[in-house]
mmCIF file of C-alpha atoms in Angstrom:
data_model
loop_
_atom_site.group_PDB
_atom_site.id
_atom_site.type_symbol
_atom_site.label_atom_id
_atom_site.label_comp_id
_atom_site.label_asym_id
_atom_site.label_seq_id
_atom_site.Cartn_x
_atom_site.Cartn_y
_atom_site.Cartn_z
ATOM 1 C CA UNK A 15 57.268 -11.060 -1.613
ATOM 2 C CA UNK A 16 54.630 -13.043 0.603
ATOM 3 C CA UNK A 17 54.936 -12.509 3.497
ATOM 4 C CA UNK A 18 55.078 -16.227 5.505
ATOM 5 C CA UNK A 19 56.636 -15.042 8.908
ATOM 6 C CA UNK A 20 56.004 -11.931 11.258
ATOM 7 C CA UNK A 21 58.997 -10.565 9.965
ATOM 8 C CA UNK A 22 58.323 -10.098 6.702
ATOM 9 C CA UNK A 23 55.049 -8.058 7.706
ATOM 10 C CA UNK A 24 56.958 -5.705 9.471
ATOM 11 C CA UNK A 25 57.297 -3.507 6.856
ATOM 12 C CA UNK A 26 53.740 -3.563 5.406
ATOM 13 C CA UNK A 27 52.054 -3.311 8.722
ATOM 14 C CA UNK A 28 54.224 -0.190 9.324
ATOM 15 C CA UNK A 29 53.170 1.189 5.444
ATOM 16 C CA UNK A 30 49.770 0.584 6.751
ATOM 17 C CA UNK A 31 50.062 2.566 9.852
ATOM 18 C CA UNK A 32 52.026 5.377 7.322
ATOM 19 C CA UNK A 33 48.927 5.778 5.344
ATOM 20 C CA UNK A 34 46.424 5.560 8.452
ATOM 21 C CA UNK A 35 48.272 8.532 9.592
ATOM 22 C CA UNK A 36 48.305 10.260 6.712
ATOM 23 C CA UNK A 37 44.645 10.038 6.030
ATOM 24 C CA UNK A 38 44.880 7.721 3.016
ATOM 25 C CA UNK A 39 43.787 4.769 4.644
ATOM 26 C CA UNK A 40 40.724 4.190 7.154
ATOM 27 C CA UNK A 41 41.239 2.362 10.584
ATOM 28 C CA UNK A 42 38.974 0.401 10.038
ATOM 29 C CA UNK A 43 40.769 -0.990 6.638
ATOM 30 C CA UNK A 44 43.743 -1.490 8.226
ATOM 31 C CA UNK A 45 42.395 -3.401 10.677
ATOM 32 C CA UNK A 46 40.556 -6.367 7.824
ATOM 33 C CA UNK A 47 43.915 -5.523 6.187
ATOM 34 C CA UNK A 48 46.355 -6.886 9.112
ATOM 35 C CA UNK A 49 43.786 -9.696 9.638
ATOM 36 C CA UNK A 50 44.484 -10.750 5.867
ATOM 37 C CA UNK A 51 47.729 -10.103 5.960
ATOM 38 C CA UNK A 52 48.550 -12.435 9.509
ATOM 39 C CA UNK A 53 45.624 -15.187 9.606
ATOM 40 C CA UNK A 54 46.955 -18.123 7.420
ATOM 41 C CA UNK A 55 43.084 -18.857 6.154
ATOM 42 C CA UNK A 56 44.206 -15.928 3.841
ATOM 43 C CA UNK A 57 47.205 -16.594 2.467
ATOM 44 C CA UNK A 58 45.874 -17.818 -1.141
ATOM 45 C CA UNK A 59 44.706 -13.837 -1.556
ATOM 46 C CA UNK A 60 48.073 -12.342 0.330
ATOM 47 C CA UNK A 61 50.288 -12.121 -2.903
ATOM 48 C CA UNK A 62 47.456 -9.695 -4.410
ATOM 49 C CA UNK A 63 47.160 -7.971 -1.249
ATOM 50 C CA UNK A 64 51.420 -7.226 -1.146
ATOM 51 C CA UNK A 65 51.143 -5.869 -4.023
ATOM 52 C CA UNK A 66 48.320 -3.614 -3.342
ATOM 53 C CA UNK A 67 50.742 -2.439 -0.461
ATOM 54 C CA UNK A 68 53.588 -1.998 -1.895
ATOM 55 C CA UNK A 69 52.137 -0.454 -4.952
ATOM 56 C CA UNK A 70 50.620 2.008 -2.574
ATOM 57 C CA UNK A 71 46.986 1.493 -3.353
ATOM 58 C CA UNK A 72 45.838 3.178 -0.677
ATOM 59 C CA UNK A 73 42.038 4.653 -2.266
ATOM 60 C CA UNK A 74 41.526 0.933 -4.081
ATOM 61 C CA UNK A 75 42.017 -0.823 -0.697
ATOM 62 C CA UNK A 76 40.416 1.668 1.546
ATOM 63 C CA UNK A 77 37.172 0.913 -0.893
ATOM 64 C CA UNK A 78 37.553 -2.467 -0.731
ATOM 65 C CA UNK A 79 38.311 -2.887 2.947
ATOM 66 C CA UNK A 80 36.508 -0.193 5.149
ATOM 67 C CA UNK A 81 33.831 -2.707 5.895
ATOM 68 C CA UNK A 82 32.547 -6.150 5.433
ATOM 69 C CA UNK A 83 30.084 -6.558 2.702
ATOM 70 C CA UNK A 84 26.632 -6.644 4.281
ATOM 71 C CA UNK A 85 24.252 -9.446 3.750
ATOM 72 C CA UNK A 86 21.144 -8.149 2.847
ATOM 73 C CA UNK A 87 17.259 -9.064 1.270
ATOM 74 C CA UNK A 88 19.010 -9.310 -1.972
ATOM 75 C CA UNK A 89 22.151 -11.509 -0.342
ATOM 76 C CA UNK A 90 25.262 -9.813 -0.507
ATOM 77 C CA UNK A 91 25.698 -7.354 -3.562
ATOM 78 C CA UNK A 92 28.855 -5.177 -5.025
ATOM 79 C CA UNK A 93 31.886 -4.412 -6.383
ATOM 80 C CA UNK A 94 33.686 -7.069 -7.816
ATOM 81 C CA UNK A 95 37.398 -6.841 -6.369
ATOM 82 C CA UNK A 96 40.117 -10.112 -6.609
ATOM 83 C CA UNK A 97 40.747 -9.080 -2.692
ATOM 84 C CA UNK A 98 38.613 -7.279 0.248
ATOM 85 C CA UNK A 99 36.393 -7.782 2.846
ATOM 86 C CA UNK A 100 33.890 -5.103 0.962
ATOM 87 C CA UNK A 101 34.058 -7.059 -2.330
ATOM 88 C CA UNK A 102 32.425 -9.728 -3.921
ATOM 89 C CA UNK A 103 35.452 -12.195 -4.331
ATOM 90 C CA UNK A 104 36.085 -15.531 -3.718
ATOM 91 C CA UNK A 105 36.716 -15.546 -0.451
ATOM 92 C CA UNK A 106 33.726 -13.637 0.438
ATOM 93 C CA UNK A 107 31.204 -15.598 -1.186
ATOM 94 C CA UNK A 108 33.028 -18.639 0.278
ATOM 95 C CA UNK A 109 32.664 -17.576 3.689
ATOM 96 C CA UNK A 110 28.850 -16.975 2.574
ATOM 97 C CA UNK A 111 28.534 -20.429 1.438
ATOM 98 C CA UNK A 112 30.248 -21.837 4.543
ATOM 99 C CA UNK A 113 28.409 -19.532 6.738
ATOM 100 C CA UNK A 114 24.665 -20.758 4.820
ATOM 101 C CA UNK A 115 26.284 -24.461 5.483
ATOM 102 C CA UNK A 116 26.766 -23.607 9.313
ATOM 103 C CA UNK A 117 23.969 -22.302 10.019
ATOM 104 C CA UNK A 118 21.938 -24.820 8.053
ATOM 105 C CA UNK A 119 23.230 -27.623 10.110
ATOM 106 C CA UNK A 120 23.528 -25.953 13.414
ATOM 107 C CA UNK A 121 19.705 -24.882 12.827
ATOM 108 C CA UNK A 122 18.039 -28.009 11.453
ATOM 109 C CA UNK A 123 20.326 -30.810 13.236
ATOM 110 C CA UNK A 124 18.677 -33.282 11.226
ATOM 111 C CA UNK A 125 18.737 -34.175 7.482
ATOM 112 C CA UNK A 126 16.497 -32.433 5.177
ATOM 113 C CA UNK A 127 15.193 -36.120 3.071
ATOM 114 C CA UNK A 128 14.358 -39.190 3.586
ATOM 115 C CA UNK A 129 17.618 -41.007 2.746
ATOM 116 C CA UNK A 130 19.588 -38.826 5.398
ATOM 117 C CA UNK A 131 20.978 -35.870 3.615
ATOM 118 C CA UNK A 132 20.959 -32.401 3.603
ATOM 119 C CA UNK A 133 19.818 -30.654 0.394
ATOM 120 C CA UNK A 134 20.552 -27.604 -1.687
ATOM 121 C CA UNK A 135 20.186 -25.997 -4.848
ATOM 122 C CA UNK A 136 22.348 -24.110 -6.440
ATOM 123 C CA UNK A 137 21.682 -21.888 -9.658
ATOM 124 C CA UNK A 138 23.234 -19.048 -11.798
ATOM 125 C CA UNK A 139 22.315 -16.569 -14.503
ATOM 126 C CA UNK A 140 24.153 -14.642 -17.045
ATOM 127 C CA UNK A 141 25.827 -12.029 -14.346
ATOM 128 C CA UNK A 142 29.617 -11.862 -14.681
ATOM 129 C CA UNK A 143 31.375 -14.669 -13.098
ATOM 130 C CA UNK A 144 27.951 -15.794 -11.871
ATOM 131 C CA UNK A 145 28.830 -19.762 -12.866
ATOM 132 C CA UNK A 146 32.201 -19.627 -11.165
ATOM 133 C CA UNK A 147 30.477 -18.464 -7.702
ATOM 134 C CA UNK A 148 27.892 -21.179 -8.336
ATOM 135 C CA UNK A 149 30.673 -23.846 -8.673
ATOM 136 C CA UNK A 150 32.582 -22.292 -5.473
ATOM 137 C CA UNK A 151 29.306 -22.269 -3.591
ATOM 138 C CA UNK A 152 28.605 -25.874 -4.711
ATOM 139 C CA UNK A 153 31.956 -27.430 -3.684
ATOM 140 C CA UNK A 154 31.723 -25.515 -0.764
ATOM 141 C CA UNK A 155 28.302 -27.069 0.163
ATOM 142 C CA UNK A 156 29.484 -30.496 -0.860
ATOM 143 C CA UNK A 157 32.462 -30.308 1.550
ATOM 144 C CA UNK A 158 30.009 -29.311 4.292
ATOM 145 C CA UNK A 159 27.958 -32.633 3.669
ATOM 146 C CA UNK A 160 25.433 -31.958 1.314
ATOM 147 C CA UNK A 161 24.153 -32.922 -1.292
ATOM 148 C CA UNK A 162 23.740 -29.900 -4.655
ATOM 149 C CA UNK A 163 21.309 -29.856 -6.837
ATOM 150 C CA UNK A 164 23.523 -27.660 -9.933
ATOM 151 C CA UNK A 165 21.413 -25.836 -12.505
#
């Protein structure tokens, strides 16, 4: 089930709110938890969330939702998850790249060259998954308006 309506969050809001009470889940995961479960900018990464409900996953999503990944010296580093705010996921190193892109334009508010474009580069190593998050990050950046340099 994915939930598309109020309705059908009903009863995993109230599962939530179970487990908060019974000390298997933190407030503060609930509270990323309802946001993905009710803003529509995360519906790609519900399905994998329901089932983390319903399966009862309380310890796996308290872990990956009691906080949002920090960004750091070293960017943002951790557990790889396929869902939570305190993962390394797709969705949080898109909101990184979208963030960079932001603040990049808002900051500069002119082009970085000399033919009118903003620039980045964009690299990976031999870390797991570390091309696919280069190749998010890179059509992320090109959506924003810039142009990637891809090594």
């Amino acid at each position: 089930m994915t939930p598309t309506a109020t309705g059908d969050v009903d009863p995993l809001l109230a599962g939530l709110a179970r487990a908060v009470a019974g000390g298997k889940l933190t407030s503060t995961a609930e509270a990323n938890i309802r946001r993905w479960l009710l803003d529509p900018q995360y519906a790609r990464e519900r399905p994998t969330l329901v089932e983390h409900i319903t399966g009862e996953q309380w310890q796996a999503l308290d872990d990956v939702f009691w906080t949002v990944i920090p960004f750091g010296t070293g960017g943002r580093r951790g557990r790889m998850y396929p869902i939570g705010t305190n993962a390394i996921n797709d969705r949080t190193v898109g909101e990184s790249a979208q963030g960079l892109a932001d603040y990049v334009k808002k900051t500069l508010g002119r082009p970085l060259d000399a033919a009118g474009r903003l620039r980045c580069a964009i690299a990976y190593d031999t870390r797991h998954r570390s091309r696919h998050f280069a190749e998010l990050c890179a059509e992320i950046m090109l959506a924003a308006g810039f142009t990637v340099e891809f090594r």
